Short mmCIF file of C-alpha atoms in Angstrom, two decimals:
data_model
loop_
_atom_site.label_atom_id
_atom_site.label_comp_id
_atom_site.label_asym_id
_atom_site.label_seq_id
_atom_site.Cartn_x
_atom_site.Cartn_y
_atom_site.Cartn_z
CA MET A 1 98.22 109.46 69.94
CA VAL A 2 98.37 106.05 68.22
CA PHE A 3 102.12 105.88 68.70
CA SER A 4 101.73 106.81 72.37
CA VAL A 5 99.22 104.01 72.92
CA PHE A 6 101.56 101.58 71.18
CA GLN A 7 104.43 102.77 73.38
CA PHE A 8 102.28 102.29 76.47
CA ILE A 9 101.48 98.72 75.41
CA ILE A 10 105.16 97.98 74.83
CA THR A 11 105.97 99.36 78.29
CA SER A 12 103.35 97.08 79.84
CA LEU A 13 104.85 94.11 78.01
CA LEU A 14 108.29 95.04 79.34
CA VAL A 15 106.88 94.90 82.86
CA VAL A 16 105.47 91.44 82.13
CA VAL A 17 108.84 90.26 80.81
CA CYS A 18 110.60 91.75 83.82
CA ALA A 19 108.27 90.09 86.34
CA ARG A 20 108.43 86.71 84.60
CA THR A 21 112.21 86.87 84.32
CA ILE A 22 112.59 87.60 88.03
CA SER A 23 110.32 84.64 88.80
CA VAL A 24 112.33 82.32 86.52
CA THR A 25 115.56 83.27 88.29
CA GLU A 26 113.84 83.01 91.69
CA GLY A 27 115.16 86.45 92.58
CA ASP A 28 118.79 85.60 91.83
CA ILE A 29 119.47 88.97 90.20
CA PRO A 30 122.75 90.82 90.86
CA VAL A 31 122.34 94.17 92.54
CA LEU A 32 124.27 95.75 89.65
CA ALA A 33 121.44 94.82 87.29
CA MET A 34 119.00 96.74 89.50
CA MET A 35 121.35 99.72 89.73
CA ILE A 36 121.87 100.23 85.99
CA PRO A 37 118.41 101.78 85.25
CA ALA A 38 118.85 104.20 88.18
CA LEU A 39 122.40 105.05 87.05
CA TRP A 40 121.01 105.75 83.57
CA ILE A 41 118.82 108.61 84.85
CA LEU A 42 121.11 109.73 87.67
CA PRO A 43 122.52 112.91 85.97
CA GLN A 44 119.06 114.42 85.57
CA GLY A 45 117.59 113.04 88.78
CA GLY A 46 119.61 114.93 91.40
CA ILE A 47 118.49 113.97 94.90
CA ALA A 48 115.55 112.06 93.43
CA GLY A 49 117.96 110.06 91.27
CA LEU A 50 120.08 109.16 94.30
CA MET A 51 116.97 108.10 96.20
CA LEU A 52 115.88 105.90 93.31
CA LEU A 53 119.36 104.38 93.14
CA ALA A 54 119.35 103.65 96.88
CA SER A 55 115.86 102.12 96.76
CA MET A 56 116.78 99.84 93.85
CA VAL A 57 119.96 98.69 95.61
CA VAL A 58 118.03 97.82 98.76
CA TYR A 59 115.24 96.15 96.78
CA GLY A 60 117.77 94.15 94.77
CA LEU A 61 119.44 92.91 97.95
CA THR A 62 116.11 91.60 99.28
CA LEU A 63 115.08 89.66 96.15
CA PRO A 64 116.95 86.41 96.92
CA ILE A 65 115.55 86.19 100.46
CA GLN A 66 111.92 87.02 99.73
CA SER A 67 109.24 85.14 97.80
CA ILE A 68 108.95 86.34 94.21
CA ALA A 69 105.20 86.84 94.52
CA MET A 70 105.70 89.09 97.55
CA SER A 71 108.55 91.00 95.90
CA VAL A 72 106.38 91.79 92.88
CA ALA A 73 103.15 92.33 94.83
CA VAL A 74 104.72 95.03 97.02
CA TRP A 75 104.76 97.43 94.06
CA ILE A 76 100.98 97.77 94.34
CA LEU A 77 101.81 100.26 97.09
CA ILE A 78 102.67 102.75 94.31
CA PRO A 79 99.01 103.63 93.49
CA VAL A 80 98.20 103.51 97.21
CA PHE A 81 100.83 106.15 97.95
CA SER A 82 99.79 108.20 94.91
CA VAL A 83 96.17 108.39 96.05
CA ALA A 84 96.99 108.94 99.73
CA PHE A 85 99.33 111.85 99.03
CA SER A 86 97.49 113.40 96.09
CA LYS A 87 96.33 117.01 96.09
CA ARG A 88 92.74 115.87 96.66
CA SER A 89 93.67 113.96 99.81
CA ASN A 90 93.59 115.15 103.41
CA ILE A 91 94.81 114.05 106.82
CA TRP A 92 91.81 111.75 107.31
CA VAL A 93 92.37 109.96 104.03
CA VAL A 94 96.06 109.51 104.81
CA SER A 95 95.23 108.19 108.28
CA ILE A 96 92.63 105.68 107.07
CA ILE A 97 94.79 104.40 104.20
CA GLY A 98 97.81 104.27 106.50
CA LEU A 99 95.85 102.19 109.00
CA ILE A 100 94.71 99.78 106.28
CA VAL A 101 98.23 99.40 104.85
CA LEU A 102 99.68 98.92 108.34
CA THR A 103 97.08 96.28 109.24
CA LEU A 104 97.61 94.31 106.03
CA THR A 105 101.39 94.57 106.27
CA VAL A 106 101.41 93.40 109.88
CA GLY A 107 99.15 90.50 108.87
CA ILE A 108 101.64 89.40 106.22
CA MET A 109 104.56 89.82 108.63
CA LEU A 110 102.83 87.72 111.31
CA THR A 111 102.10 85.03 108.73
CA GLN A 112 105.78 85.00 107.79
CA ALA A 113 106.83 84.93 111.44
CA ALA A 114 104.59 81.88 111.97
CA GLY A 115 106.36 80.10 109.13
CA LYS A 116 103.24 79.89 106.96
CA LEU A 117 104.70 82.17 104.29
CA SER A 118 108.22 82.31 102.91
CA GLY A 119 110.40 85.33 103.62
CA THR A 120 110.97 87.28 106.81
CA PRO A 121 108.94 90.12 108.37
CA MET A 122 111.91 92.51 108.36
CA VAL A 123 112.51 91.99 104.63
CA THR A 124 108.83 92.71 103.93
CA LEU A 125 109.11 95.96 105.86
CA VAL A 126 112.33 96.90 104.04
CA GLN A 127 110.79 96.20 100.64
CA ALA A 128 107.73 98.30 101.44
CA PHE A 129 109.95 101.19 102.52
CA SER A 130 112.12 100.86 99.39
CA VAL A 131 108.99 101.07 97.23
CA PHE A 132 107.93 104.20 99.11
CA VAL A 133 111.35 105.78 98.47
CA ALA A 134 111.14 104.79 94.78
CA TRP A 135 107.66 106.33 94.52
CA TYR A 136 108.80 109.54 96.21
CA ALA A 137 111.81 109.74 93.88
CA ALA A 138 109.59 109.22 90.82
CA ARG A 139 107.15 111.86 92.08
CA ASN A 140 109.95 114.43 92.27
CA TRP A 141 111.68 113.26 89.12
CA LYS A 142 112.09 115.94 86.48
CA GLY A 143 112.78 114.42 83.09
CA SER A 144 115.45 115.72 80.74
CA THR A 145 117.48 114.61 77.75
CA GLU A 146 120.63 113.95 79.80
CA HIS A 147 121.38 110.33 80.58
CA SER A 148 124.36 108.23 81.62
CA TRP A 149 124.52 106.05 78.52
CA TRP A 150 127.79 104.57 79.76
CA SER A 151 125.83 102.73 82.44
CA LEU A 152 124.29 100.49 79.79
CA ALA A 153 127.78 99.16 79.06
CA LEU A 154 127.66 97.53 82.50
CA ILE A 155 125.14 95.08 81.05
CA LEU A 156 127.92 93.48 78.99
CA PRO A 157 129.88 92.04 81.96
CA ILE A 158 126.59 90.76 83.42
CA TRP A 159 125.88 88.97 80.16
CA ALA A 160 129.49 87.73 79.93
CA ALA A 161 129.21 86.32 83.47
CA GLY A 162 126.51 83.95 82.24
CA LEU A 163 123.59 85.93 83.63
CA PRO A 164 121.44 86.69 80.57
CA TYR A 165 118.26 86.90 82.65
CA ALA A 166 119.79 89.61 84.83
CA ALA A 167 120.86 91.53 81.72
CA LEU A 168 117.30 91.23 80.37
CA VAL A 169 115.82 92.58 83.60
CA SER A 170 118.20 95.54 83.49
CA LEU A 171 117.34 96.32 79.87
CA CYS A 172 113.59 96.02 80.52
CA MET A 173 113.72 98.34 83.52
CA THR A 174 115.74 100.91 81.59
CA GLY A 175 113.24 100.71 78.75
CA ILE A 176 110.37 101.20 81.19
CA LEU A 177 111.97 104.33 82.65
CA ALA A 178 112.73 105.71 79.18
CA SER A 179 109.14 105.18 78.05
CA MET A 180 107.71 106.73 81.22
CA GLU A 181 109.94 109.75 80.74
CA SER A 182 108.96 110.11 77.09
CA LEU A 183 105.20 109.80 77.62
CA GLY A 184 105.36 111.88 80.80
CA ARG A 185 106.35 114.92 78.74
CA LEU A 186 103.10 114.78 76.74
CA LYS A 187 100.36 117.12 77.92
CA THR A 188 97.55 115.51 75.92
CA PHE A 189 96.98 112.73 78.45
CA ARG A 190 97.96 111.89 82.03
CA TRP A 191 100.19 108.96 81.17
CA ASN A 192 101.98 109.00 84.53
CA LYS A 193 98.75 108.27 86.38
CA LEU A 194 97.95 105.44 83.98
CA PHE A 195 101.44 104.01 84.47
CA CYS A 196 101.00 104.25 88.23
CA TRP A 197 97.94 102.00 88.14
CA THR A 198 98.72 99.72 85.23
CA LEU A 199 102.35 98.66 85.63
CA PRO A 200 102.14 97.24 89.20
CA THR A 201 98.89 95.48 88.29
CA VAL A 202 100.20 93.99 85.06
CA GLY A 203 103.42 92.84 86.71
CA PHE A 204 101.65 90.89 89.44
CA ALA A 205 98.98 89.58 87.06
CA ALA A 206 101.78 88.13 84.92
CA LEU A 207 102.66 85.87 87.85
CA VAL A 208 99.09 84.97 88.81
CA VAL A 209 98.15 83.64 85.36
CA VAL A 210 101.21 81.37 85.12
CA PRO A 211 100.55 77.96 86.74
CA SER A 212 104.26 77.35 87.38
CA VAL A 213 104.50 80.37 89.69
CA ASP A 214 103.30 79.86 93.25
CA VAL A 215 101.32 82.87 94.43
CA PRO A 216 100.36 82.27 98.08
CA LYS A 217 96.76 83.09 98.95
CA PRO A 218 97.69 85.57 101.73
CA VAL A 219 99.82 87.54 99.26
CA PHE A 220 97.06 87.58 96.64
CA VAL A 221 94.41 88.63 99.17
CA VAL A 222 96.56 91.46 100.56
CA TRP A 223 97.46 92.61 97.03
CA LEU A 224 93.77 92.65 96.07
CA CYS A 225 92.84 94.56 99.23
CA LEU A 226 95.51 97.20 98.59
CA LEU A 227 94.42 97.62 94.98
CA GLY A 228 90.78 97.88 96.05
CA THR A 229 91.65 100.41 98.74
CA ALA A 230 93.52 102.60 96.28
CA TRP A 231 90.79 102.37 93.63
CA MET A 232 87.88 103.04 95.99
CA THR A 233 89.67 105.97 97.63
CA ASP A 234 90.53 107.47 94.27
CA TYR A 235 86.91 107.08 93.14
CA ILE A 236 85.51 108.67 96.31
CA LEU A 237 87.94 111.59 96.09
CA SER A 238 87.04 112.14 92.42
CA ILE A 239 83.32 112.21 93.24
CA ASP A 240 83.98 114.64 96.10
CA VAL A 241 85.90 116.99 93.79
CA GLU A 242 83.13 116.87 91.18
CA GLN A 243 80.49 117.74 93.77
CA GLN A 244 82.51 120.72 94.99
CA GLU A 245 82.84 122.17 91.52
CA PRO A 246 80.21 124.84 90.69
#
């Protein structure tokens, strides 16, 4: 258990490094660097692996044309999707959460359209959809011991091209996936659920606490509202399940 906790902490630190590295490069990360982690798990992923690969390619293409804060903040949709489509949920919960997400997303898109926030509305929509596809792929991801280790060799040309930050992002993301797969096999604790809540939160918090990174107020408010929505819904559903138990 101690080793698992240590591994979880290391994974969280990798997310921090990944978020800070993307902010330092201002999103100038080659798409290949985003593809390598997905290629690493592709043999065992099947359709889910292909979906993850596609989502990472699309997300990587949007990084240079979207604000870093927005690109990192959009991953808070992971716990929102997890709660909305959990076994405890129902059509009313999905509808209410969907309405909240839609309202907040439209608000951000209108702010971007008015020129008060960097990025474009279409890119915001594309990023949100790519995160949904990544979440769905992860939900249907069945871990195994088969990996495409050759894909890690693709980091060498990235490094040789004078892009050490991109190589670091690729390594960090691969390490995050490897750790999630390893801890996900354990039955003693629901590590996947903890990852779902912690990693998106830690990644965005790593930007908020750094003075050199500009986190626009609308992005922070929307991120906080989405996190609060997911947490409150999860709490209410948990209480409802407890009350139904004999």
